[in-house]
């Protein structure tokens, strides 16, 4: 991993950490957000750490497992990292569904946090 650019290393580590937390206990995700963070979840918008964690904690399933198909990371001109994830998830006994998720990561007080996040299931109606 040492031969990859630093933004790819940070982005990949963040993505791994995020989905481990989400799958194990999504109520613990508050540590990766700040009060200015924004989440758009299937078109619904939430702002602030508390509102985001409340939304993620209230999702209507007991267990979930994410499988990452691909992830891409880019540095931004203002020293942030843009990460896009494509994968599949399985919630409870539902069918496997595809998803897309984008994160904007910023170094805030010595830690990488998610300032912006967009999630969509990959449904084609």
PDB file of C-alpha atoms in Angstrom:
ATOM      1  CA  UNK A   1       0.000   0.000   0.000  1.00  0.00           C
ATOM      2  CA  UNK A   2       2.998   2.276   0.493  1.00  0.00           C
ATOM      3  CA  UNK A   3       3.396   2.792  -3.273  1.00  0.00           C
ATOM      4  CA  UNK A   4      -0.066   4.378  -3.591  1.00  0.00           C
ATOM      5  CA  UNK A   5      -0.490   8.143  -3.228  1.00  0.00           C
ATOM      6  CA  UNK A   6      -1.273   9.274   0.304  1.00  0.00           C
ATOM      7  CA  UNK A   7      -4.832  10.313  -0.615  1.00  0.00           C
ATOM      8  CA  UNK A   8      -5.557   6.771  -1.821  1.00  0.00           C
ATOM      9  CA  UNK A   9      -4.131   5.302   1.374  1.00  0.00           C
ATOM     10  CA  UNK A  10      -6.208   7.648   3.548  1.00  0.00           C
ATOM     11  CA  UNK A  11      -9.344   7.163   1.431  1.00  0.00           C
ATOM     12  CA  UNK A  12      -9.047   3.366   1.431  1.00  0.00           C
ATOM     13  CA  UNK A  13      -8.444   3.283   5.190  1.00  0.00           C
ATOM     14  CA  UNK A  14     -11.449   5.533   5.790  1.00  0.00           C
ATOM     15  CA  UNK A  15     -13.717   3.406   3.591  1.00  0.00           C
ATOM     16  CA  UNK A  16     -12.655   0.217   5.366  1.00  0.00           C
ATOM     17  CA  UNK A  17     -13.206   1.823   8.787  1.00  0.00           C
ATOM     18  CA  UNK A  18     -16.581   3.296   7.799  1.00  0.00           C
ATOM     19  CA  UNK A  19     -18.089   0.018   6.590  1.00  0.00           C
ATOM     20  CA  UNK A  20     -16.676  -1.973   9.522  1.00  0.00           C
ATOM     21  CA  UNK A  21     -18.376   0.464  11.909  1.00  0.00           C
ATOM     22  CA  UNK A  22     -21.581   0.605   9.852  1.00  0.00           C
ATOM     23  CA  UNK A  23     -21.879  -3.186   9.687  1.00  0.00           C
ATOM     24  CA  UNK A  24     -20.975  -3.797  13.356  1.00  0.00           C
ATOM     25  CA  UNK A  25     -22.728  -0.896  15.146  1.00  0.00           C
ATOM     26  CA  UNK A  26     -23.751   2.120  13.092  1.00  0.00           C
ATOM     27  CA  UNK A  27     -24.578   4.101  16.254  1.00  0.00           C
ATOM     28  CA  UNK A  28     -20.790   4.484  16.636  1.00  0.00           C
ATOM     29  CA  UNK A  29     -20.398   6.416  13.359  1.00  0.00           C
ATOM     30  CA  UNK A  30     -20.621   9.792  15.111  1.00  0.00           C
ATOM     31  CA  UNK A  31     -16.855   9.853  15.544  1.00  0.00           C
ATOM     32  CA  UNK A  32     -16.316  10.328  11.798  1.00  0.00           C
ATOM     33  CA  UNK A  33     -18.564  13.390  11.443  1.00  0.00           C
ATOM     34  CA  UNK A  34     -18.426  16.989  12.641  1.00  0.00           C
ATOM     35  CA  UNK A  35     -21.311  19.352  13.368  1.00  0.00           C
ATOM     36  CA  UNK A  36     -20.969  20.914   9.894  1.00  0.00           C
ATOM     37  CA  UNK A  37     -21.171  17.518   8.108  1.00  0.00           C
ATOM     38  CA  UNK A  38     -23.925  16.927   5.533  1.00  0.00           C
ATOM     39  CA  UNK A  39     -25.507  13.647   4.418  1.00  0.00           C
ATOM     40  CA  UNK A  40     -27.827  13.052   1.488  1.00  0.00           C
ATOM     41  CA  UNK A  41     -29.402   9.596   1.877  1.00  0.00           C
ATOM     42  CA  UNK A  42     -31.623   8.543  -1.020  1.00  0.00           C
ATOM     43  CA  UNK A  43     -32.467  12.205  -1.666  1.00  0.00           C
ATOM     44  CA  UNK A  44     -33.133  13.131   1.984  1.00  0.00           C
ATOM     45  CA  UNK A  45     -30.747  15.708   3.446  1.00  0.00           C
ATOM     46  CA  UNK A  46     -29.374  15.781   6.983  1.00  0.00           C
ATOM     47  CA  UNK A  47     -26.933  18.235   8.504  1.00  0.00           C
ATOM     48  CA  UNK A  48     -24.888  17.869  11.662  1.00  0.00           C
ATOM     49  CA  UNK A  49     -23.383  14.931  13.475  1.00  0.00           C
ATOM     50  CA  UNK A  50     -26.477  14.267  15.621  1.00  0.00           C
ATOM     51  CA  UNK A  51     -28.934  14.332  12.706  1.00  0.00           C
ATOM     52  CA  UNK A  52     -26.725  12.074  10.594  1.00  0.00           C
ATOM     53  CA  UNK A  53     -26.213   9.485  13.328  1.00  0.00           C
ATOM     54  CA  UNK A  54     -29.936   9.563  14.141  1.00  0.00           C
ATOM     55  CA  UNK A  55     -30.767   8.862  10.479  1.00  0.00           C
ATOM     56  CA  UNK A  56     -28.219   6.057  10.108  1.00  0.00           C
ATOM     57  CA  UNK A  57     -29.223   4.487  13.441  1.00  0.00           C
ATOM     58  CA  UNK A  58     -32.924   4.530  12.533  1.00  0.00           C
ATOM     59  CA  UNK A  59     -32.587   2.703   9.219  1.00  0.00           C
ATOM     60  CA  UNK A  60     -35.135  -0.148   9.195  1.00  0.00           C
ATOM     61  CA  UNK A  61     -32.895  -3.211   9.389  1.00  0.00           C
ATOM     62  CA  UNK A  62     -31.223  -5.141  12.181  1.00  0.00           C
ATOM     63  CA  UNK A  63     -28.123  -6.383  10.405  1.00  0.00           C
ATOM     64  CA  UNK A  64     -26.292  -5.349   7.281  1.00  0.00           C
ATOM     65  CA  UNK A  65     -23.215  -6.401   5.383  1.00  0.00           C
ATOM     66  CA  UNK A  66     -21.442  -4.304   2.752  1.00  0.00           C
ATOM     67  CA  UNK A  67     -19.228  -5.712   0.025  1.00  0.00           C
ATOM     68  CA  UNK A  68     -17.069  -3.160  -1.794  1.00  0.00           C
ATOM     69  CA  UNK A  69     -16.721  -3.694  -5.550  1.00  0.00           C
ATOM     70  CA  UNK A  70     -14.616  -0.621  -6.354  1.00  0.00           C
ATOM     71  CA  UNK A  71     -13.415   2.577  -4.760  1.00  0.00           C
ATOM     72  CA  UNK A  72     -11.771   5.655  -6.219  1.00  0.00           C
ATOM     73  CA  UNK A  73     -10.070   8.514  -4.384  1.00  0.00           C
ATOM     74  CA  UNK A  74      -8.917  11.954  -5.515  1.00  0.00           C
ATOM     75  CA  UNK A  75      -7.180  14.858  -3.809  1.00  0.00           C
ATOM     76  CA  UNK A  76      -9.052  18.169  -3.983  1.00  0.00           C
ATOM     77  CA  UNK A  77      -7.454  21.615  -4.389  1.00  0.00           C
ATOM     78  CA  UNK A  78      -8.332  22.473  -0.772  1.00  0.00           C
ATOM     79  CA  UNK A  79      -6.486  19.444   0.704  1.00  0.00           C
ATOM     80  CA  UNK A  80      -9.562  17.251   1.075  1.00  0.00           C
ATOM     81  CA  UNK A  81     -10.091  13.759  -0.336  1.00  0.00           C
ATOM     82  CA  UNK A  82     -13.027  12.792  -2.533  1.00  0.00           C
ATOM     83  CA  UNK A  83     -13.902   9.084  -2.315  1.00  0.00           C
ATOM     84  CA  UNK A  84     -16.458   7.189  -4.370  1.00  0.00           C
ATOM     85  CA  UNK A  85     -17.512   3.659  -3.475  1.00  0.00           C
ATOM     86  CA  UNK A  86     -19.490   1.145  -5.515  1.00  0.00           C
ATOM     87  CA  UNK A  87     -20.617  -2.075  -3.917  1.00  0.00           C
ATOM     88  CA  UNK A  88     -23.367  -4.359  -2.765  1.00  0.00           C
ATOM     89  CA  UNK A  89     -25.195  -4.612   0.535  1.00  0.00           C
ATOM     90  CA  UNK A  90     -27.384  -7.209   2.165  1.00  0.00           C
ATOM     91  CA  UNK A  91     -29.761  -6.053   4.887  1.00  0.00           C
ATOM     92  CA  UNK A  92     -31.471  -8.664   7.077  1.00  0.00           C
ATOM     93  CA  UNK A  93     -32.981 -11.291   4.760  1.00  0.00           C
ATOM     94  CA  UNK A  94     -33.545  -8.905   1.840  1.00  0.00           C
ATOM     95  CA  UNK A  95     -32.052  -9.452  -1.602  1.00  0.00           C
ATOM     96  CA  UNK A  96     -28.571  -8.163  -2.347  1.00  0.00           C
ATOM     97  CA  UNK A  97     -28.682  -4.590  -3.677  1.00  0.00           C
ATOM     98  CA  UNK A  98     -26.081  -2.448  -5.385  1.00  0.00           C
ATOM     99  CA  UNK A  99     -25.162   0.963  -3.998  1.00  0.00           C
ATOM    100  CA  UNK A 100     -23.052   4.040  -4.702  1.00  0.00           C
ATOM    101  CA  UNK A 101     -21.629   6.219  -1.948  1.00  0.00           C
ATOM    102  CA  UNK A 102     -19.455   9.321  -2.101  1.00  0.00           C
ATOM    103  CA  UNK A 103     -17.494  10.857   0.771  1.00  0.00           C
ATOM    104  CA  UNK A 104     -15.628  14.146   1.079  1.00  0.00           C
ATOM    105  CA  UNK A 105     -12.960  13.767   3.736  1.00  0.00           C
ATOM    106  CA  UNK A 106     -11.208  16.640   5.506  1.00  0.00           C
ATOM    107  CA  UNK A 107      -8.420  16.686   8.042  1.00  0.00           C
ATOM    108  CA  UNK A 108     -10.018  18.325  11.080  1.00  0.00           C
ATOM    109  CA  UNK A 109      -7.979  18.776  14.267  1.00  0.00           C
ATOM    110  CA  UNK A 110      -5.573  16.002  13.264  1.00  0.00           C
ATOM    111  CA  UNK A 111      -8.178  13.413  12.236  1.00  0.00           C
ATOM    112  CA  UNK A 112      -9.858  12.656   8.914  1.00  0.00           C
ATOM    113  CA  UNK A 113     -13.601  13.257   9.107  1.00  0.00           C
ATOM    114  CA  UNK A 114     -16.454  13.063   6.626  1.00  0.00           C
ATOM    115  CA  UNK A 115     -17.798  16.527   5.827  1.00  0.00           C
ATOM    116  CA  UNK A 116     -20.082  15.458   2.979  1.00  0.00           C
ATOM    117  CA  UNK A 117     -21.652  12.124   2.064  1.00  0.00           C
ATOM    118  CA  UNK A 118     -24.112  11.003  -0.608  1.00  0.00           C
ATOM    119  CA  UNK A 119     -25.715   7.524  -0.682  1.00  0.00           C
ATOM    120  CA  UNK A 120     -27.924   5.934  -3.331  1.00  0.00           C
ATOM    121  CA  UNK A 121     -29.057   2.395  -3.945  1.00  0.00           C
ATOM    122  CA  UNK A 122     -28.347   1.329  -7.509  1.00  0.00           C
ATOM    123  CA  UNK A 123     -31.967   0.719  -8.455  1.00  0.00           C
ATOM    124  CA  UNK A 124     -33.167   1.044 -12.018  1.00  0.00           C
ATOM    125  CA  UNK A 125     -36.902   1.544 -12.189  1.00  0.00           C
TER     126      UNK A 125
END
